[in-house]
CSV table of C-alpha atoms and ligand atoms in Angstrom, one decimal:
chain,number,residue,atom,x,y,z
K,1,MET,CA,20.5,129.7,61.5
K,2,LEU,CA,22.3,128.4,64.1
K,3,ARG,CA,24.8,130.6,66.2
K,4,MET,CA,28.2,128.7,67.8
K,5,ALA,CA,29.8,130.4,70.6
K,6,LEU,CA,33.7,130.0,69.4
K,7,PRO,CA,36.4,130.5,72.3
K,8,THR,CA,39.2,133.1,71.4
K,9,GLY,CA,42.3,131.8,72.2
K,10,ARG,CA,44.4,129.2,71.6
K,11,VAL,CA,41.3,127.2,70.3
K,12,LEU,CA,40.1,129.3,68.1
K,13,LYS,CA,43.5,129.1,66.1
K,14,GLN,CA,42.4,125.7,65.3
K,15,ALA,CA,38.8,125.9,65.6
K,16,GLU,CA,38.7,128.4,62.2
K,17,PRO,CA,40.4,126.1,59.7
K,18,PHE,CA,38.8,122.9,61.3
K,19,LEU,CA,35.3,124.6,60.6
K,20,ALA,CA,36.4,126.0,57.2
K,21,ALA,CA,37.3,122.5,56.2
K,22,ALA,CA,34.1,121.2,56.9
K,23,GLY,CA,32.1,124.3,54.8
K,24,TYR,CA,31.6,126.4,57.8
K,25,THR,CA,33.8,129.3,56.2
K,26,PRO,CA,33.7,132.6,58.2
K,27,LEU,CA,32.6,135.7,56.4
K,28,GLU,CA,36.1,137.1,58.0
K,29,SER,CA,39.2,135.9,59.6
K,30,LEU,CA,37.8,135.5,63.3
K,31,SER,CA,41.2,135.7,64.6
K,32,ALA,CA,42.0,138.7,63.2
K,33,THR,CA,38.6,140.8,63.9
K,34,ARG,CA,37.9,142.4,66.9
K,35,LYS,CA,33.8,142.0,66.2
K,36,LEU,CA,32.0,140.0,68.2
K,37,THR,CA,29.4,138.6,66.0
K,38,VAL,CA,30.6,136.8,62.4
K,39,PRO,CA,28.3,135.1,59.9
K,40,SER,CA,29.6,132.5,57.8
K,41,LYS,CA,29.7,132.5,54.3
K,42,CYS,CA,27.5,129.4,54.3
K,43,GLY,CA,24.7,131.4,56.2
K,44,ARG,CA,24.0,128.4,58.4
K,45,VAL,CA,26.2,129.3,61.2
K,46,GLU,CA,27.0,132.8,62.7
K,47,TYR,CA,29.6,132.6,65.4
K,48,LEU,CA,30.0,134.6,68.5
K,49,LEU,CA,33.2,135.1,69.9
K,50,VAL,CA,33.6,135.0,73.5
K,51,LYS,CA,36.2,134.4,76.5
K,52,PRO,CA,36.8,130.9,76.9
K,53,VAL,CA,35.3,130.6,80.0
K,54,ASP,CA,32.4,131.9,79.2
K,55,ALA,CA,31.2,129.7,76.3
K,56,PRO,CA,29.6,126.9,78.1
K,57,LEU,CA,27.4,129.4,80.3
K,58,TYR,CA,26.4,131.1,76.9
K,59,ILE,CA,25.3,127.7,75.6
K,60,GLU,CA,23.7,126.8,78.7
K,61,GLN,CA,21.5,129.6,78.7
K,62,GLY,CA,20.3,129.4,74.9
K,63,VAL,CA,22.3,132.9,73.7
K,64,ALA,CA,24.5,130.2,71.6
K,65,ASP,CA,22.5,126.8,70.0
K,66,CYS,CA,25.8,125.4,70.3
K,67,GLY,CA,29.8,125.9,70.4
K,68,VAL,CA,33.0,125.0,70.5
K,69,CYS,CA,34.4,124.1,73.9
K,70,GLY,CA,37.8,122.3,75.4
K,71,LYS,CA,36.8,119.5,77.8
K,72,ASP,CA,38.9,121.3,80.2
K,73,VAL,CA,36.4,124.4,80.5
K,74,LEU,CA,33.5,122.1,80.3
K,75,MET,CA,34.8,120.0,83.4
K,76,GLU,CA,35.7,123.1,85.0
K,77,SER,CA,32.1,124.7,84.2
K,78,GLY,CA,29.8,121.9,85.3
K,79,ALA,CA,27.3,123.2,82.4
K,80,ASP,CA,24.5,120.9,81.6
K,81,LEU,CA,25.2,120.8,78.0
K,82,LEU,CA,25.3,117.8,75.5
K,83,GLU,CA,28.3,116.8,73.9
K,84,PRO,CA,27.6,115.0,70.3
K,85,LEU,CA,31.1,115.0,69.1
K,86,ASP,CA,34.8,115.3,70.3
K,87,LEU,CA,36.7,117.1,67.7
K,88,GLY,CA,40.1,116.0,68.1
K,89,PHE,CA,41.9,119.3,67.6
K,90,ALA,CA,43.4,121.5,70.8
K,91,ARG,CA,44.7,118.2,72.5
K,92,CYS,CA,46.2,118.7,76.2
K,93,ARG,CA,46.0,116.8,79.5
K,94,MET,CA,44.5,118.1,82.8
K,95,VAL,CA,47.7,117.1,85.5
K,96,VAL,CA,48.8,117.3,89.2
K,97,ALA,CA,52.0,119.4,88.8
K,98,GLY,CA,54.2,120.5,91.2
K,99,LYS,CA,58.1,120.9,92.2
K,100,PRO,CA,59.6,117.0,91.9
K,101,GLU,CA,61.0,117.1,95.3
K,102,ILE,CA,57.1,117.1,96.6
K,103,GLU,CA,56.4,113.2,95.9
K,104,ARG,CA,59.6,112.6,97.8
K,105,ARG,CA,58.2,114.0,101.2
K,106,GLY,CA,55.5,112.3,101.6
K,107,ASP,CA,51.4,112.9,101.9
K,108,ASN,CA,51.4,113.1,105.0
K,109,LEU,CA,53.5,116.3,105.2
K,110,LEU,CA,51.3,118.3,103.3
K,111,SER,CA,48.2,117.9,105.0
K,112,PRO,CA,45.9,119.7,103.9
K,113,VAL,CA,47.0,120.1,100.2
K,114,ARG,CA,47.5,123.7,99.2
K,115,VAL,CA,46.4,123.6,95.2
K,116,ALA,CA,46.7,126.2,92.4
K,117,SER,CA,44.9,126.4,89.8
K,118,LYS,CA,42.7,128.2,87.3
K,119,PHE,CA,40.3,125.0,87.5
K,120,PRO,CA,39.4,125.0,91.2
K,121,HIS,CA,35.9,122.9,91.0
K,122,VAL,CA,38.4,120.3,89.1
K,123,ALA,CA,41.1,120.2,91.4
K,124,GLN,CA,39.1,120.1,94.6
K,125,HIS,CA,37.1,117.2,93.3
K,126,HIS,CA,40.2,115.3,92.5
K,127,PHE,CA,41.9,115.5,95.6
K,128,GLU,CA,38.1,115.1,97.7
K,129,LYS,CA,37.8,112.0,95.6
K,130,LYS,CA,41.6,110.6,96.9
K,131,GLY,CA,40.6,111.5,100.4
K,132,VAL,CA,43.5,113.9,100.4
K,133,PRO,CA,42.2,117.7,102.3
K,134,CYS,CA,43.0,119.8,100.7
K,135,THR,CA,42.9,124.3,100.3
K,136,VAL,CA,42.5,125.1,96.5
K,137,PHE,CA,43.5,128.8,95.5
K,138,LYS,CA,41.7,130.3,92.2
K,139,LEU,CA,44.2,132.0,89.8
K,140,ALA,CA,43.2,133.8,86.8
K,141,GLY,CA,46.6,132.6,84.9
K,142,SER,CA,50.2,131.9,85.1
K,143,VAL,CA,49.6,129.3,87.8
K,144,GLU,CA,53.0,127.7,87.3
K,145,ILE,CA,54.2,130.5,89.4
K,146,GLY,CA,52.1,129.5,92.5
K,147,ALA,CA,54.1,126.3,92.8
K,148,VAL,CA,57.4,127.9,91.9
K,149,LEU,CA,57.2,130.6,94.5
K,150,GLY,CA,55.5,128.2,97.0
K,151,LEU,CA,51.9,129.5,97.6
K,152,SER,CA,51.0,125.9,97.0
K,153,HIS,CA,52.2,122.7,96.9
K,154,TYR,CA,50.6,121.9,93.7
K,155,ILE,CA,49.0,123.1,90.5
K,156,VAL,CA,46.0,121.8,88.7
K,157,ASP,CA,47.0,123.1,84.8
K,158,ILE,CA,46.6,121.3,81.5
K,159,VAL,CA,49.6,120.6,80.2
K,160,GLU,CA,50.3,120.8,76.2
K,161,THR,CA,54.0,121.1,74.7
K,162,GLY,CA,55.3,120.6,78.5
K,163,THR,CA,57.4,123.8,77.6
K,164,THR,CA,55.8,125.9,80.5
K,165,LEU,CA,56.1,123.1,83.4
K,166,LYS,CA,59.9,122.0,82.3
K,167,GLU,CA,61.0,125.9,81.7
K,168,ASN,CA,59.4,126.5,85.5
K,169,GLY,CA,61.4,123.4,86.5
K,170,LEU,CA,58.3,121.2,87.2
K,171,VAL,CA,57.0,117.7,86.6
K,172,VAL,CA,53.6,115.9,86.1
K,173,HIS,CA,52.8,113.8,89.0
K,174,GLU,CA,49.6,112.7,88.0
K,175,GLU,CA,47.2,113.1,85.1
K,176,ILE,CA,43.2,113.8,85.8
K,177,ALA,CA,41.7,113.6,82.0
K,178,GLU,CA,42.8,114.0,78.5
K,179,CYS,CA,41.0,117.0,76.9
K,180,SER,CA,40.4,118.4,73.3
K,181,ALA,CA,38.0,120.6,71.6
K,182,ARG,CA,34.1,119.4,72.2
K,183,LEU,CA,31.0,120.4,70.1
K,184,ALA,CA,28.7,120.8,72.7
K,185,VAL,CA,25.0,121.9,72.2
K,186,ASN,CA,22.5,123.5,74.3
K,187,ARG,CA,19.7,120.9,75.4
K,188,ALA,CA,16.8,123.0,74.0
K,189,ALA,CA,18.1,124.1,70.7
K,190,TRP,CA,18.9,119.9,70.0
K,191,TYR,CA,15.1,119.7,69.6
K,192,ALA,CA,13.7,122.6,68.5
K,193,LYS,CA,16.5,122.7,65.7
K,194,LEU,CA,16.9,119.3,65.2
K,195,GLY,CA,17.6,119.3,61.6
K,196,GLU,CA,20.2,122.6,61.4
K,197,VAL,CA,22.0,120.7,64.5
K,198,HIS,CA,22.3,117.4,62.5
K,199,GLU,CA,23.4,118.3,59.6
K,200,LEU,CA,26.4,120.5,61.7
K,201,VAL,CA,27.1,117.4,63.9
K,202,GLU,CA,27.2,115.2,60.2
K,203,GLN,CA,29.3,118.2,58.3
K,204,LEU,CA,32.2,118.3,61.5
K,205,LYS,CA,31.9,114.8,62.0
K,206,GLN,CA,34.1,114.0,58.8
K,207,HIS,CA,36.7,116.1,59.8
K,208,CYS,CA,37.0,115.3,63.5
K,209,GLN,CA,40.8,114.0,63.8
K,210,SER,CA,41.4,110.6,65.9
K,211,PRO,CA,44.4,110.5,68.5
W,1,PRP,C1,48.5,127.1,79.0
W,1,PRP,C2,48.9,126.8,80.6
W,1,PRP,C3,50.0,126.4,80.5
W,1,PRP,C4,50.7,126.6,79.1
W,1,PRP,C5,50.7,124.8,79.3
W,1,PRP,O1,48.7,128.6,79.7
W,1,PRP,O2,47.6,127.3,81.8
W,1,PRP,O3,50.2,127.4,81.7
W,1,PRP,O4,50.1,127.2,78.8
W,1,PRP,O5,51.3,124.7,77.5
W,1,PRP,P1,52.5,123.7,77.1
W,1,PRP,O6,52.5,122.8,77.9
W,1,PRP,O7,52.5,123.8,75.8
W,1,PRP,O8,53.6,124.7,77.7
W,1,PRP,P2,48.1,129.7,78.9
W,1,PRP,O9,48.5,129.8,77.8
W,1,PRP,O10,46.3,129.5,78.2
W,1,PRP,O11,47.9,131.1,79.5
W,1,PRP,P3,47.4,131.6,80.9
W,1,PRP,O12,48.7,130.9,81.8
W,1,PRP,O13,47.5,133.2,81.2
W,1,PRP,O14,46.3,130.8,81.5
């Protein structure tokens, strides 16, 4: 049996029907239960419900054999995992956003650039790659406030519908990456449970959504 880490919240809502369609129906509603582990009806998988940011660690350390993780979370974690499938749901963009007038002021006025983000490693790496000195503040959520109230010049965050940015008077300045849910697999489990992992990949592959 495989143990699969599933991130609670945004990704779980779409992961549950996706897994059910592929024949991995959970024994109980994952979105409703407060249990942390839930078996599947087919008995081939047990689900481990974890905070999204923790999922890569559980998989990397082998507590879970595999899991569904947002690409945004995988990028930030830097965990050493195999990523055999882009599942295609939970699509969003990782962007640099801020007030519209920031760009008009020019980069010279912004050195070092102050950035607020739930993804500090991604943010740091992005600005360093451009050769722009930056100070990154790690926030746990509601990062838009950082830019609206002046903590930072920019935020690095995910955008799904764009509503949150719009309602806070912020705009996208740059796109960093297209993100979606991925199947992530522990390296040792890939070989130790080859048959089960292969079957899972083949089953899920048939239900992946193209852009
Ligand atoms: C995410 C993200 C944005 C929002 C984007 O936050 O950090 O705030 O969703 O979605 P939209 O483009 O559809 O408006 P989340 O809902 O995860 O809450 P958080 O701020 O507590 O992290």
